[in-house]
Short mmCIF file of C-alpha atoms in Angstrom, two decimals:
data_model
loop_
_atom_site.label_atom_id
_atom_site.label_comp_id
_atom_site.label_asym_id
_atom_site.label_seq_id
_atom_site.Cartn_x
_atom_site.Cartn_y
_atom_site.Cartn_z
CA MET A 92 -20.79 -15.47 17.91
CA LYS A 93 -21.11 -12.67 20.47
CA VAL A 94 -17.97 -10.52 20.60
CA LEU A 95 -16.82 -7.96 23.18
CA VAL A 96 -14.04 -5.52 22.23
CA ILE A 97 -12.18 -3.68 24.98
CA GLY A 98 -10.88 -0.16 24.25
CA ASN A 99 -11.96 3.24 22.98
CA GLY A 100 -9.61 4.30 20.17
CA ALA A 101 -9.48 4.27 16.38
CA ARG A 102 -7.82 0.84 16.54
CA GLU A 103 -10.88 -0.51 18.36
CA HIS A 104 -13.20 1.26 15.91
CA ALA A 105 -11.34 -0.42 13.03
CA LEU A 106 -11.66 -3.79 14.76
CA CYS A 107 -15.35 -3.23 15.49
CA ARG A 108 -16.00 -2.11 11.91
CA SER A 109 -14.43 -5.30 10.52
CA LEU A 110 -16.23 -7.49 13.07
CA SER A 111 -19.55 -5.78 12.28
CA LEU A 112 -19.11 -6.79 8.63
CA ASP A 113 -18.47 -10.44 9.56
CA PRO A 114 -21.64 -12.58 9.08
CA ALA A 115 -20.51 -14.87 11.93
CA VAL A 116 -20.84 -12.04 14.47
CA THR A 117 -24.39 -12.03 15.82
CA ALA A 118 -23.85 -9.43 18.56
CA LEU A 119 -21.07 -6.88 18.90
CA HIS A 120 -20.27 -5.04 22.14
CA CYS A 121 -17.51 -2.58 23.02
CA ALA A 122 -16.38 -1.20 26.38
CA PRO A 123 -16.01 1.67 26.88
CA GLY A 124 -15.98 2.58 23.17
CA ASN A 125 -16.48 6.04 21.64
CA ALA A 126 -19.01 8.02 19.61
CA GLY A 127 -18.11 6.32 16.33
CA ILE A 128 -18.00 2.78 17.68
CA ALA A 129 -21.54 3.35 19.01
CA GLU A 130 -22.75 3.20 15.40
CA VAL A 131 -21.65 -0.44 14.97
CA ALA A 132 -21.56 -1.87 18.51
CA GLU A 133 -23.45 -1.62 21.80
CA LEU A 134 -21.36 0.34 24.29
CA HIS A 135 -20.85 -0.49 27.98
CA PRO A 136 -19.05 1.52 30.68
CA VAL A 137 -16.10 -0.34 32.18
CA ASP A 138 -12.66 0.37 33.59
CA ALA A 139 -10.57 -1.30 30.88
CA LEU A 140 -7.73 -1.87 33.38
CA ASP A 141 -9.95 -3.76 35.82
CA GLY A 142 -9.75 -7.43 34.84
CA VAL A 143 -12.44 -8.51 37.28
CA ALA A 144 -14.86 -5.91 35.91
CA VAL A 145 -14.10 -6.83 32.29
CA ALA A 146 -14.55 -10.55 33.04
CA ALA A 147 -17.85 -9.84 34.81
CA LEU A 148 -19.11 -7.80 31.85
CA ALA A 149 -18.08 -10.52 29.37
CA THR A 150 -19.90 -13.12 31.47
CA GLU A 151 -23.02 -10.95 31.78
CA LEU A 152 -23.13 -10.42 28.01
CA GLY A 153 -22.55 -14.09 27.23
CA ALA A 154 -19.54 -13.14 25.13
CA GLU A 155 -17.97 -15.98 23.18
CA LEU A 156 -14.84 -13.97 22.29
CA VAL A 157 -13.22 -11.00 24.01
CA VAL A 158 -10.77 -8.86 22.02
CA VAL A 159 -8.51 -6.68 24.20
CA GLY A 160 -7.33 -3.76 22.09
CA PRO A 161 -4.94 -1.49 24.05
CA GLU A 162 -1.59 -2.36 25.58
CA ALA A 163 -2.24 -1.10 29.13
CA PRO A 164 -5.06 -3.61 29.90
CA LEU A 165 -2.96 -6.42 28.41
CA VAL A 166 0.06 -5.57 30.56
CA ALA A 167 -2.31 -5.29 33.55
CA GLY A 168 -3.43 -8.90 33.01
CA VAL A 169 -6.99 -8.26 31.84
CA ALA A 170 -6.79 -11.16 29.36
CA ASP A 171 -5.83 -13.49 32.23
CA ALA A 172 -8.90 -12.48 34.22
CA VAL A 173 -11.22 -13.18 31.27
CA ARG A 174 -9.57 -16.53 30.52
CA ALA A 175 -10.00 -17.46 34.19
CA VAL A 176 -13.80 -17.38 33.74
CA GLY A 177 -13.58 -19.63 30.69
CA ILE A 178 -14.11 -17.13 27.87
CA PRO A 179 -11.74 -17.19 24.85
CA VAL A 180 -9.61 -14.05 24.61
CA PHE A 181 -7.67 -12.52 21.74
CA GLY A 182 -4.70 -10.94 23.51
CA PRO A 183 -1.65 -12.14 25.43
CA ALA A 184 -1.44 -12.90 29.13
CA GLY A 185 0.07 -10.21 31.35
CA ASP A 186 3.47 -11.87 31.61
CA ALA A 187 3.68 -12.32 27.81
CA ALA A 188 2.56 -8.71 27.23
CA GLN A 189 5.80 -7.62 28.92
CA ILE A 190 7.31 -7.89 25.43
CA GLU A 191 5.76 -4.41 25.05
CA GLY A 192 5.54 -3.45 28.72
CA SER A 193 9.33 -3.59 29.14
CA LYS A 194 11.85 -2.73 26.42
CA ALA A 195 14.52 -4.51 28.47
CA PHE A 196 12.42 -7.70 28.61
CA ALA A 197 11.91 -7.53 24.84
CA LYS A 198 15.66 -7.18 24.27
CA ASP A 199 16.26 -10.22 26.45
CA VAL A 200 13.72 -12.26 24.47
CA MET A 201 15.32 -11.16 21.20
CA ALA A 202 18.74 -12.18 22.45
CA GLY A 203 17.42 -15.61 23.40
CA ALA A 204 15.66 -16.02 20.07
CA GLY A 205 18.58 -14.78 17.97
CA VAL A 206 16.43 -11.99 16.52
CA PRO A 207 18.38 -9.17 14.80
CA THR A 208 17.98 -5.85 16.64
CA ALA A 209 19.92 -2.73 17.61
CA ARG A 210 22.72 -3.00 20.16
CA SER A 211 21.56 -1.45 23.42
CA TYR A 212 22.22 -0.67 27.07
CA VAL A 213 19.69 -0.73 29.91
CA CYS A 214 20.41 2.21 32.24
CA THR A 215 19.13 3.11 35.70
CA THR A 216 21.62 5.81 36.79
CA PRO A 217 22.88 9.08 35.26
CA ASP A 218 26.40 7.61 35.02
CA GLU A 219 25.10 4.64 33.02
CA VAL A 220 23.16 7.04 30.78
CA GLU A 221 26.30 9.09 30.05
CA GLU A 222 28.29 5.96 29.26
CA ALA A 223 25.65 4.66 26.85
CA LEU A 224 25.15 8.00 25.08
CA ASP A 225 28.90 8.30 24.66
CA ALA A 226 29.21 4.72 23.35
CA PHE A 227 26.68 5.15 20.54
CA GLY A 228 26.98 8.85 19.68
CA ALA A 229 24.44 10.86 17.71
CA PRO A 230 21.72 10.45 16.63
CA TYR A 231 20.68 9.30 20.11
CA VAL A 232 17.86 6.77 20.58
CA VAL A 233 16.42 6.86 24.11
CA LYS A 234 13.45 4.67 25.10
CA ASP A 235 11.49 4.67 28.33
CA ASP A 236 11.52 1.05 29.51
CA GLY A 237 7.79 1.08 30.37
CA LEU A 238 4.55 1.86 28.56
CA ALA A 239 4.38 5.41 27.24
CA ALA A 240 1.47 5.36 24.75
CA GLY A 241 3.79 5.55 21.76
CA LYS A 242 5.49 8.71 23.02
CA GLY A 243 8.28 7.32 25.23
CA VAL A 244 10.95 7.35 22.53
CA VAL A 245 13.24 10.28 21.74
CA VAL A 246 15.44 10.23 18.64
CA THR A 247 17.62 13.33 18.54
CA GLY A 248 20.99 14.74 17.65
CA ASP A 249 20.85 16.97 20.76
CA ILE A 250 22.68 15.29 23.61
CA ASP A 251 21.03 17.55 26.21
CA ALA A 252 17.55 16.49 25.00
CA ALA A 253 18.62 12.84 25.02
CA ARG A 254 20.08 13.17 28.53
CA THR A 255 16.99 14.97 29.86
CA HIS A 256 14.62 12.29 28.55
CA ALA A 257 16.82 9.46 29.80
CA ASN A 258 17.09 10.90 33.30
CA SER A 259 13.32 11.47 33.48
CA CYS A 260 12.76 7.71 33.16
CA GLU A 261 13.08 5.25 36.01
CA ARG A 262 14.74 2.76 33.68
CA VAL A 263 15.75 3.51 30.12
CA VAL A 264 17.02 1.63 27.07
CA ILE A 265 19.61 3.50 24.99
CA GLU A 266 20.46 1.92 21.67
CA GLU A 267 22.24 2.43 18.39
CA PHE A 268 20.40 4.34 15.68
CA LEU A 269 19.05 2.15 12.88
CA ASP A 270 19.10 3.69 9.40
CA GLY A 271 16.64 2.88 6.64
CA PRO A 272 12.85 2.95 6.22
CA GLU A 273 10.59 1.61 8.96
CA VAL A 274 7.91 -1.05 8.48
CA SER A 275 5.15 -2.30 10.75
CA LEU A 276 4.34 -5.98 10.40
CA PHE A 277 1.55 -7.55 12.47
CA ALA A 278 1.21 -11.28 13.07
CA ILE A 279 -1.70 -13.17 14.60
CA THR A 280 -0.49 -16.10 16.68
CA ASP A 281 -1.91 -18.77 18.98
CA GLY A 282 1.46 -19.29 20.63
CA VAL A 283 2.64 -21.88 18.07
CA THR A 284 1.40 -20.99 14.59
CA VAL A 285 2.23 -17.48 13.31
CA LEU A 286 0.06 -15.84 10.66
CA PRO A 287 1.61 -12.62 9.31
CA LEU A 288 -0.63 -9.85 7.99
CA GLN A 289 0.24 -7.37 5.24
CA PRO A 290 2.94 -4.79 6.06
CA ALA A 291 2.21 -1.10 6.57
CA GLN A 292 4.19 2.06 7.19
CA ASP A 293 3.17 4.76 9.66
CA PHE A 294 4.24 8.38 10.16
CA LYS A 295 5.24 9.09 13.74
CA ARG A 296 6.29 12.75 13.59
CA ALA A 297 3.64 15.41 14.12
CA LEU A 298 4.45 17.63 11.14
CA ASP A 299 4.91 17.34 7.38
CA GLY A 300 8.33 16.20 6.21
CA ASP A 301 8.77 14.08 9.35
CA GLU A 302 9.38 17.17 11.44
CA GLY A 303 8.18 17.91 14.98
CA PRO A 304 7.79 15.69 18.03
CA ASN A 305 7.08 11.97 18.07
CA THR A 306 3.39 11.07 18.31
CA GLY A 307 1.34 7.91 18.53
CA GLY A 308 1.12 8.07 14.70
CA MET A 309 -0.33 10.63 12.28
CA GLY A 310 -1.17 8.34 9.36
CA ALA A 311 -0.31 5.12 7.57
CA TYR A 312 -0.54 3.28 4.27
CA SER A 313 -0.49 -0.25 2.87
CA PRO A 314 0.80 -1.99 0.74
CA LEU A 315 4.46 -0.93 0.45
CA PRO A 316 5.31 -0.87 -3.29
CA TRP A 317 9.01 -0.33 -2.52
CA ALA A 318 9.39 -3.32 -0.19
CA ASP A 319 11.00 -6.61 -1.24
CA LEU A 320 8.35 -9.19 -2.15
CA LYS A 321 10.09 -11.64 0.18
CA LEU A 322 9.99 -9.27 3.17
CA VAL A 323 7.05 -10.91 4.97
CA ASP A 324 8.50 -14.41 4.56
CA GLU A 325 11.90 -13.22 5.75
CA VAL A 326 10.47 -11.52 8.85
CA LEU A 327 8.34 -14.56 9.64
CA GLU A 328 11.42 -16.79 9.49
CA THR A 329 13.96 -14.55 11.25
CA VAL A 330 11.82 -12.51 13.67
CA LEU A 331 8.23 -13.57 14.30
CA GLN A 332 8.43 -17.36 14.53
CA PRO A 333 11.68 -17.37 16.57
CA THR A 334 10.16 -14.86 19.01
CA VAL A 335 6.95 -16.85 19.48
CA ASP A 336 9.02 -20.04 19.93
CA GLU A 337 11.27 -18.34 22.50
CA MET A 338 8.30 -16.99 24.47
CA ARG A 339 6.82 -20.49 24.62
CA ARG A 340 10.20 -21.96 25.67
CA ARG A 341 10.37 -19.45 28.53
CA GLY A 342 6.98 -20.52 29.85
CA THR A 343 5.31 -17.25 28.80
CA PRO A 344 3.56 -18.32 25.57
CA PHE A 345 2.33 -15.39 23.50
CA SER A 346 -1.07 -15.58 21.85
CA GLY A 347 -2.76 -12.63 20.23
CA LEU A 348 -1.26 -9.94 18.02
CA LEU A 349 2.52 -9.64 17.88
CA TYR A 350 3.56 -6.35 16.27
CA ALA A 351 7.10 -6.04 14.94
CA GLY A 352 8.38 -2.53 14.32
CA LEU A 353 11.20 -3.00 11.82
CA ALA A 354 14.00 -0.99 10.23
CA ILE A 355 15.14 -2.08 6.77
CA THR A 356 18.83 -1.21 7.21
CA GLY A 357 21.84 -1.57 4.96
CA ARG A 358 22.71 -4.67 6.99
CA GLY A 359 19.25 -6.22 6.67
CA VAL A 360 16.06 -6.24 8.73
CA ARG A 361 16.40 -5.17 12.37
CA VAL A 362 13.69 -5.06 15.05
CA ILE A 363 13.12 -1.61 16.55
CA GLU A 364 10.45 -2.77 19.00
CA PHE A 365 7.73 -5.29 19.67
CA ASN A 366 4.17 -4.43 20.65
CA ALA A 367 1.62 -6.82 22.12
CA ARG A 368 -1.43 -5.53 20.20
CA PHE A 369 -2.62 -4.07 16.93
CA GLY A 370 -0.86 -0.79 16.14
CA ASP A 371 -2.66 2.49 15.65
CA PRO A 372 -2.91 3.89 12.92
CA GLU A 373 -1.58 0.91 10.93
CA THR A 374 -4.54 -1.29 11.91
CA GLN A 375 -6.83 1.07 10.03
CA VAL A 376 -5.12 0.38 6.67
CA VAL A 377 -4.32 -3.30 7.24
CA LEU A 378 -7.90 -4.20 8.14
CA ALA A 379 -9.18 -2.08 5.24
CA ARG A 380 -7.39 -4.55 2.92
CA LEU A 381 -8.29 -7.81 4.71
CA LYS A 382 -11.00 -9.76 2.87
CA THR A 383 -11.09 -12.81 5.19
CA PRO A 384 -13.80 -12.37 7.87
CA LEU A 385 -12.01 -11.29 11.05
CA ALA A 386 -13.86 -12.98 13.90
CA GLY A 387 -12.98 -16.54 12.97
CA VAL A 388 -9.28 -15.68 12.71
CA LEU A 389 -9.22 -14.03 16.14
CA LEU A 390 -11.16 -16.92 17.68
CA ALA A 391 -8.75 -19.47 16.16
CA ALA A 392 -5.85 -17.60 17.76
CA ALA A 393 -7.67 -17.62 21.10
CA ASN A 394 -8.46 -21.34 20.81
CA GLY A 395 -5.09 -22.54 19.48
CA THR A 396 -6.42 -23.63 16.08
CA LEU A 397 -4.74 -21.17 13.69
CA ALA A 398 -3.00 -24.00 11.83
CA ASP A 399 -6.42 -25.23 10.65
CA LEU A 400 -7.31 -21.99 8.85
CA PRO A 401 -6.97 -21.48 5.07
CA PRO A 402 -4.62 -18.68 3.93
CA LEU A 403 -5.83 -15.14 4.52
CA ARG A 404 -7.37 -13.32 1.54
CA TRP A 405 -6.35 -9.73 0.75
CA SER A 406 -7.63 -6.98 -1.49
CA ASP A 407 -5.28 -5.73 -4.20
CA ASP A 408 -6.42 -2.20 -3.36
CA ALA A 409 -4.25 0.26 -1.48
CA ALA A 410 -5.36 1.95 1.74
CA VAL A 411 -4.37 5.25 3.36
CA THR A 412 -5.38 6.68 6.73
CA VAL A 413 -4.83 10.28 7.87
CA VAL A 414 -5.14 11.25 11.54
CA ILE A 415 -6.91 14.44 12.58
CA ALA A 416 -5.44 15.55 15.91
CA SER A 417 -6.67 18.16 18.34
CA HIS A 418 -5.12 21.53 19.06
CA ASN A 419 -1.69 21.28 20.76
CA TYR A 420 -1.30 17.50 20.28
CA PRO A 421 0.96 15.75 21.32
CA ALA A 422 1.62 18.12 24.25
CA THR A 423 -1.56 18.94 26.18
CA PRO A 424 -4.38 18.52 23.66
CA ARG A 425 -7.52 20.62 23.87
CA THR A 426 -10.78 18.66 24.13
CA GLY A 427 -14.50 19.40 24.01
CA ASP A 428 -14.52 21.01 20.56
CA PRO A 429 -17.48 20.11 18.27
CA ILE A 430 -16.80 18.02 15.16
CA THR A 431 -18.85 18.61 12.01
CA GLY A 432 -18.85 17.08 8.53
CA LEU A 433 -19.04 13.43 9.57
CA ASP A 434 -22.46 13.00 7.96
CA ALA A 435 -21.17 14.58 4.75
CA VAL A 436 -18.35 12.03 4.53
CA ALA A 437 -20.83 9.19 5.04
CA ALA A 438 -23.10 10.63 2.33
CA GLU A 439 -20.49 11.66 -0.24
CA ASP A 440 -17.46 9.38 0.19
CA ALA A 441 -18.72 5.94 1.26
CA PRO A 442 -17.89 3.16 0.68
CA HIS A 443 -14.40 4.10 -0.48
CA ALA A 444 -13.68 6.45 2.44
CA TYR A 445 -14.91 6.47 6.01
CA VAL A 446 -14.05 7.96 9.40
CA LEU A 447 -12.81 5.92 12.36
CA HIS A 448 -13.15 7.63 15.73
CA ALA A 449 -10.38 7.79 18.33
CA GLY A 450 -10.77 10.56 20.89
CA THR A 451 -14.47 11.40 20.57
CA ARG A 452 -17.58 11.39 22.75
CA ARG A 453 -21.22 12.41 22.50
CA ASP A 454 -22.23 15.69 24.11
CA GLY A 455 -25.99 15.85 23.71
CA GLY A 456 -26.56 15.60 19.97
CA ASP A 457 -23.01 16.63 19.07
CA VAL A 458 -19.82 14.64 18.59
CA VAL A 459 -16.94 16.44 20.34
CA SER A 460 -13.22 15.86 20.68
CA ALA A 461 -12.12 13.89 23.74
CA GLY A 462 -8.43 13.18 23.18
CA GLY A 463 -5.25 13.99 21.27
CA ARG A 464 -5.77 11.92 18.15
CA VAL A 465 -9.44 12.47 17.35
CA LEU A 466 -10.25 10.81 14.00
CA SER A 467 -8.64 8.53 11.41
CA VAL A 468 -9.92 9.26 7.90
CA THR A 469 -9.40 6.01 5.98
CA ALA A 470 -9.79 5.33 2.26
CA SER A 471 -9.11 2.60 -0.29
CA GLY A 472 -8.29 2.90 -3.98
CA ALA A 473 -6.81 1.05 -6.92
CA ASP A 474 -3.43 2.50 -5.96
CA LEU A 475 -1.95 4.75 -3.30
CA THR A 476 -2.60 7.90 -5.33
CA GLU A 477 -6.33 7.16 -5.56
CA ALA A 478 -6.51 6.12 -1.89
CA ARG A 479 -4.73 9.33 -0.85
CA ASP A 480 -7.00 11.50 -2.98
CA ARG A 481 -10.09 9.88 -1.48
CA ALA A 482 -8.80 10.18 2.09
CA TYR A 483 -7.91 13.86 1.78
CA ARG A 484 -11.15 14.68 -0.08
CA ALA A 485 -13.12 13.16 2.79
CA LEU A 486 -10.92 14.88 5.37
CA GLY A 487 -11.67 18.23 3.73
CA ARG A 488 -15.33 17.91 4.71
CA ILE A 489 -14.56 17.67 8.43
CA ARG A 490 -14.32 20.68 10.73
CA LEU A 491 -12.69 20.66 14.17
CA ASP A 492 -11.52 23.99 15.56
CA GLY A 493 -7.74 24.18 15.97
CA SER A 494 -7.20 20.69 14.59
CA GLN A 495 -4.07 19.56 12.78
CA HIS A 496 -3.16 16.86 10.30
CA ARG A 497 -0.28 16.00 8.04
CA THR A 498 -0.76 16.72 4.34
CA ASP A 499 1.98 14.35 3.13
CA ILE A 500 0.83 10.89 4.28
CA ALA A 501 2.00 8.41 1.60
CA ALA A 502 2.68 11.31 -0.81
CA LYS A 503 6.28 10.42 -1.63
CA VAL A 504 5.67 6.71 -2.17
CA ALA A 505 2.52 7.38 -4.20
CA ALA A 506 4.48 9.71 -6.49
CA GLU A 507 7.22 7.12 -6.97
CA ALA A 508 4.96 4.08 -7.42
#
């Protein structure tokens, strides 16, 4: 089949890499893509938020499946525009994507579905903010109600910082702090059948030891040796299936990728948030372990035939990804710096380690930085220790002036496994 992927980040590079390895994919296109994706897919310029333009491009290319990667196009209704011209789409409709586009909407869905989550208040005035902060106490969890590219959440013991963030948002969700480790669990769904993937854990803070500001994610690993073997089944039964059923009951059926951000608390599993798309950087490690060809699974979700598929097949290997970010990320990142060492990784570390591009572009013959998170160095191994070693060995070959990365991705769990 001919496949068109929409987006330009490391998530889209991971999707394109997996699709390029699928024998069923006869032509692979990406719009707008990046310098790394150009090695496995034909790139096309497009405004990813313009549904009419995306639908026109898909029609022109004769695409038989469109995969919408990022959340902003989904919330903007790009999937609806493509479906309207009769092309199957992996990704929810705009109204269903509100499960990520509005934290308040997601809380309402969870209440209707009986899904366990943190107690919360939706606030629109400074007085409501003060009341909510006072009700829960420190540590304060303050979430911008709208899309914020993974950086709209502040978790802090400083009430002034919590108040400042809350009052900078038009509408804000303030909720109780959930203790315990966090887990990301993706599920592919056609609106009825729910097919969970393997869990992963990401690292949201910018600096080693989980210090520094929240980011879009600085690394991830899978599997989770410390997690209960029944975790996926439990989340499917108590979170994922009830949510998909509730969305359908409301007349906003959700098909595509439902991402549950979870806290494993002393009182059991609680949902921190839902996303309407593959997460970044967790996608990099989850797809690294998926042995089932990807295109057929995504098409079955788009066509409503997931129930007909055999169980997914997974590698027993572990996978680790480490993000290389540009100078000053996540504040105002510097761009335009040359990146070297990519050829050395391809020559010395493949096939066990490889580089997925996020914020990159071609400048003449050079690859240069073009965003905050620039690269995801991803590696597999027999266990997390071997995967980590391979990822960091490959990362050591790459040069980007002023760049930063965490040195402790999966270190603690690898040492304990």
